[in-house]
Amino acid sequence: MTKRKQKKSKTSSHLLTYIAWTLAFVTVILASLAIGYYLGFNDAQSQAKEQMSSKEKKRLAVLKKLEDASKEDKKSVNTRLKEVLKEAPQKKEEDLDARHEYDPNKLAKPPVREKIKIVSPDQKPKLAIILDDVSVRSQVEAIKNLNLPLTMSFLPPSKHRPNSAKLAQNESFYMVHLPMEAMSFTKEEPFTLRVDDSQDKISNRIQKLKELFPKVRYINNHTGSKFTSNERAVNKLIYELKKNNINFIDSRTIADTKVPKVMKNYGMKYIGRDVFLDHHSDKNYVKSQIKRAIKIAKEHGTAIAIGHPHKNTLLAIKESKELLREVDLVRVNRIY
């Protein structure tokens, strides 16, 4: 009996020892896991912090770039516009505008047209500003830097401006500034339409323009005092433009323009310029012409002003942004 009790006691002692060792082993395992988890958690936290720090650095870098870009964008437009005619052929300022084709006394009265109906107090009169003679990239960039809906009218390509048509194709909307024969202008463009051109020749010129400028829907005349004052010549041109669904905007470079009469004969609405912005290149003069264009728009409901991508013209437009809020400044296709 005593031996059996001793045997049981030893067995129980061994069992307790095994249990103790097992518990100790489990405790060690759990402690190792806990330590490993803690260390891993700390590593994960550190990695997460590093990733967050990296992302924050990237975010701050992006913000800095945007801020720098914004500062650069806010630089005076004077600096940008110094390059406006950099790529243009070397001409004197007086050769770049249309003063030889413009008589301010005879053309002071705007073209006759119907007034638009103002249907609500919020509706503003519409003003379109066309910038003629666009032909090189620096001009396009300077115009677009103004962030205004200005209408660019591109000259056909020439030896000095081989890329004008390619530049136009990058724009969603543009016009073509078609050279026409003038009374006394001697520096004629190679693509100029002349009074004695046949119907076939004019037709071929318009087809060629459509190849160069596939999206063309509006054309206005470059110079053209002699051509637009000749009813027969105008008739040939308008016939061809109507056939090709192209609108003509009369730059009104001469008081005796026959375009209104021919347009009426074809049952078409006459569209003509109201104001030349830069007959004189002085910035204050251009600003006064912008005011005049706004006044005409208010009186008639719509108005069209024509200028050129000269530095002072673009500066005057930029400095008149607040004034231009009085009208709805739109591209010309929003008027007619």
Short mmCIF file of C-alpha atoms in Angstrom, two decimals, residues 101-103 105-109 183 221 224-234 250-262 270 273:
data_model
loop_
_atom_site.label_atom_id
_atom_site.label_comp_id
_atom_site.label_asym_id
_atom_site.label_seq_id
_atom_site.Cartn_x
_atom_site.Cartn_y
_atom_site.Cartn_z
CA GLU A 101 -6.06 100.86 -95.53
CA TYR A 102 -8.05 102.78 -92.98
CA ASP A 103 -9.82 106.13 -93.01
CA ASN A 105 -13.34 109.68 -90.64
CA LYS A 106 -15.16 107.85 -93.40
CA LEU A 107 -15.53 104.61 -91.46
CA ALA A 108 -16.63 106.03 -88.11
CA LYS A 109 -20.22 104.78 -88.49
CA MET A 183 -5.24 100.61 -103.78
CA ASN A 221 -9.73 90.47 -95.81
CA GLY A 224 -8.23 94.67 -99.94
CA SER A 225 -9.32 98.26 -100.47
CA LYS A 226 -9.21 97.83 -104.26
CA PHE A 227 -10.71 94.34 -104.27
CA THR A 228 -13.62 95.00 -101.89
CA SER A 229 -14.55 98.24 -103.70
CA ASN A 230 -14.94 96.29 -106.96
CA GLU A 231 -18.42 94.75 -107.10
CA ARG A 232 -17.53 92.23 -109.81
CA ALA A 233 -14.54 90.93 -107.87
CA VAL A 234 -16.49 90.74 -104.60
CA ASP A 250 -15.56 92.61 -94.08
CA SER A 251 -12.53 94.27 -92.47
CA ARG A 252 -13.87 97.51 -94.03
CA THR A 253 -10.54 98.81 -95.25
CA ILE A 254 -12.30 101.27 -97.56
CA ALA A 255 -15.46 103.36 -97.19
CA ASP A 256 -16.73 102.36 -100.63
CA THR A 257 -16.86 98.63 -99.88
CA LYS A 258 -19.23 96.67 -102.12
CA VAL A 259 -19.47 93.72 -99.75
CA PRO A 260 -22.80 94.82 -98.15
CA LYS A 261 -24.47 95.11 -101.57
CA VAL A 262 -23.20 91.74 -102.81
CA TYR A 270 -23.52 91.38 -93.90
CA ARG A 273 -15.82 95.43 -88.51
#
